[in-house]
Short mmCIF file of C-alpha atoms in Angstrom, two decimals:
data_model
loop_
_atom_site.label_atom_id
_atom_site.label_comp_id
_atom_site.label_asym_id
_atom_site.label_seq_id
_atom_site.Cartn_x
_atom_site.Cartn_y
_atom_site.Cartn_z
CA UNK A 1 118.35 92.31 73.06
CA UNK A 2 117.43 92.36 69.74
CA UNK A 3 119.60 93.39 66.62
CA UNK A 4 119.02 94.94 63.45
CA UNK A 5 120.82 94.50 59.99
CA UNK A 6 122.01 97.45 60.41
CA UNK A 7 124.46 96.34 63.37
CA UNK A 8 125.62 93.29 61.32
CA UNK A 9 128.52 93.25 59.45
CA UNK A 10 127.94 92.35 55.80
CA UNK A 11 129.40 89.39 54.66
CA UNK A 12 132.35 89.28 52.36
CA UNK A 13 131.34 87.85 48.59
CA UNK A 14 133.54 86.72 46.22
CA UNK A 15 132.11 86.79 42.65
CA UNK A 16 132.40 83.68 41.04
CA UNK A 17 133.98 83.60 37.54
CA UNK A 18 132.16 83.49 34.16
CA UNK A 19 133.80 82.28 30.82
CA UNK A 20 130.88 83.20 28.73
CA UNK A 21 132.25 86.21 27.02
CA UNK A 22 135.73 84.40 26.45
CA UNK A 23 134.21 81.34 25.18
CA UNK A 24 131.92 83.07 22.24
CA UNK A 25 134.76 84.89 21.36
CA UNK A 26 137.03 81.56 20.60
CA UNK A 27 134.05 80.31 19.18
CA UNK A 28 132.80 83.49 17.03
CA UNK A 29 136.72 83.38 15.94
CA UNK A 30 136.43 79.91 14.56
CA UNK A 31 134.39 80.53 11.38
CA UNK A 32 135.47 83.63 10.98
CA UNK A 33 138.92 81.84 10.23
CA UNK A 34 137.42 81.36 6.68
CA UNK A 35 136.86 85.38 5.72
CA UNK A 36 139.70 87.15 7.54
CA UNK A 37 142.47 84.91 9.10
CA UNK A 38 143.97 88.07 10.95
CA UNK A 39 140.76 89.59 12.83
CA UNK A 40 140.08 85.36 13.33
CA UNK A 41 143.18 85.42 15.06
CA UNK A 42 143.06 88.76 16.95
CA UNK A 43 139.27 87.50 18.26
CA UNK A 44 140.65 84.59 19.51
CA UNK A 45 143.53 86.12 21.35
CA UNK A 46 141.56 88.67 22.55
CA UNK A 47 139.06 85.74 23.65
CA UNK A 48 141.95 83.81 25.37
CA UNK A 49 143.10 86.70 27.46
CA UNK A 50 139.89 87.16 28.64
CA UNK A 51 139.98 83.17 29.57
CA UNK A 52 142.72 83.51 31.35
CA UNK A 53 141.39 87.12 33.00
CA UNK A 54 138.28 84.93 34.02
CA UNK A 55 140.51 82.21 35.41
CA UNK A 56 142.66 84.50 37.33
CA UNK A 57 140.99 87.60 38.35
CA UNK A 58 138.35 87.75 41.68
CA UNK A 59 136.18 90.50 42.76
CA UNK A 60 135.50 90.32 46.58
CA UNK A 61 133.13 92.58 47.98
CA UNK A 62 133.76 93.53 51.45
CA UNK A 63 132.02 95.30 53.87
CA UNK A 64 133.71 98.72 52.68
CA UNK A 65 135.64 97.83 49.29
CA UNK A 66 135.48 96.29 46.27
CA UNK A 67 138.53 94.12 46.52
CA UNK A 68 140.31 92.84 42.97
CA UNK A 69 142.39 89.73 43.63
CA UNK A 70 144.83 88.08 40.98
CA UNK A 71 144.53 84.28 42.53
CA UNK A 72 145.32 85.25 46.22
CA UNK A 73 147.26 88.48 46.27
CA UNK A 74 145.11 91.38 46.76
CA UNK A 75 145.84 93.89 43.56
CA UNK A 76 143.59 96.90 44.07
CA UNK A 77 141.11 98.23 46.24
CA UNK A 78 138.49 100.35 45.45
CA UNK A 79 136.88 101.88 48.61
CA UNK A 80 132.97 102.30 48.03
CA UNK A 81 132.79 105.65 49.88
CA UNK A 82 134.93 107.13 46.50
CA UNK A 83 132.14 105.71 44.17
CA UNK A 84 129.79 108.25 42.20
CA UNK A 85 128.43 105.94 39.56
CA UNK A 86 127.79 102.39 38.24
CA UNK A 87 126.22 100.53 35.64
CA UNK A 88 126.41 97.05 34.03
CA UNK A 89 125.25 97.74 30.04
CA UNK A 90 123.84 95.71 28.14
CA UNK A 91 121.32 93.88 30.61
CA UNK A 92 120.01 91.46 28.47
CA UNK A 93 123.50 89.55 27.95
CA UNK A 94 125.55 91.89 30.32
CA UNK A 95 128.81 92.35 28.65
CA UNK A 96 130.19 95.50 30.47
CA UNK A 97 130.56 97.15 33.99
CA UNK A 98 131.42 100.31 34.38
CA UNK A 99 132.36 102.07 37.97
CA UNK A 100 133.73 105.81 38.44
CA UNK A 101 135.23 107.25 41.33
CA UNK A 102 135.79 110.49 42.55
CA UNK A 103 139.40 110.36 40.88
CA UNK A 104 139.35 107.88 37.78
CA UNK A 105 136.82 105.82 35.61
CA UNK A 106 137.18 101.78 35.11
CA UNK A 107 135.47 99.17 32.65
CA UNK A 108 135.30 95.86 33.16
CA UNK A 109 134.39 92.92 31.05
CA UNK A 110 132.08 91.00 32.49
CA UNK A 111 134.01 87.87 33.72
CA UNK A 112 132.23 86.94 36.73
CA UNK A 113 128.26 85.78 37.60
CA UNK A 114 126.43 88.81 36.51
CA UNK A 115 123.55 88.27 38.59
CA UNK A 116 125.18 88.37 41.83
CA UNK A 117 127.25 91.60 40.33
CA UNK A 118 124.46 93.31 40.23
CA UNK A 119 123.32 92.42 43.32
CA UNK A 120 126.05 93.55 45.46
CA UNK A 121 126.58 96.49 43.64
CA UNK A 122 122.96 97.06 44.55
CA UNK A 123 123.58 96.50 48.62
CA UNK A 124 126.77 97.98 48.80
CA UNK A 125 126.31 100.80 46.30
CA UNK A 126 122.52 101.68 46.33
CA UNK A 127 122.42 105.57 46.08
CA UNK A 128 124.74 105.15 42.78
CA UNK A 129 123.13 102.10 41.60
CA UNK A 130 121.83 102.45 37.50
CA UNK A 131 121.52 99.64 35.28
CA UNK A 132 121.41 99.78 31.70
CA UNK A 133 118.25 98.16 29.14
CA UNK A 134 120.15 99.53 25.96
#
């Protein structure tokens, strides 16, 4: 008996985490100290949310659902079957994804290995699937 991939359940992934975009913000923030103290300081804020975002947040993707953790408790859901659209801009250094459903819109920082983003989205989302060269 043979079986095809179609018969085999997809394997959960859980996107691993990604501190560039936090990091070059604290660092962009750091000379920027010498023109404008203020937007410094909001940059760096801003950068150390995002830190702790990246430290904190998961993105599990599951045989039917994108799954958002905050360390181990399951926070939201997001069922693939209510997706009409994706796209991860910026390609080149991929800064933002972007995912609407039938119901709401959601952006996303990109705070987790890109590459294997974009490949999921790809397998469990193909008919929606667009990616951005802008």
């Amino acid at each position: 008996m043979t079986t095809t991939s179609s018969t085999i359940p997809a394997q959960d992934i859980e996107l691993k985490p990604s501190y560039t975009i936090p990091l070059v913000l604290v660092i962009a923030a750091i000379p920027m100290l010498l023109v404008q103290a203020f937007v410094s300081c909001a940059i760096a804020a801003f950068g150390l949310f995002l830190l702790f975002q990246a430290a904190t947040i998961r993105l599990k993707f599951t045989e039917t659902a994108l799954d958002v953790y905050r360390s181990e408790t399951l926070i939201r859901r997001f069922p693939y079957q209510d997706w009409q659209n994706w796209q991860i801009f910026w390609t080149p250094v991929p800064i933002l994804f972007y995912f609407k459903e039938v119901k709401s819109i959601h952006f996303l920082p990109i705070l987790f290995d890109p590459k294997m983003l974009k490949t999921c989205l790809e397998q469990r989302c193909p008919v929606s699937s667009k990616s951005s060269n802008d």
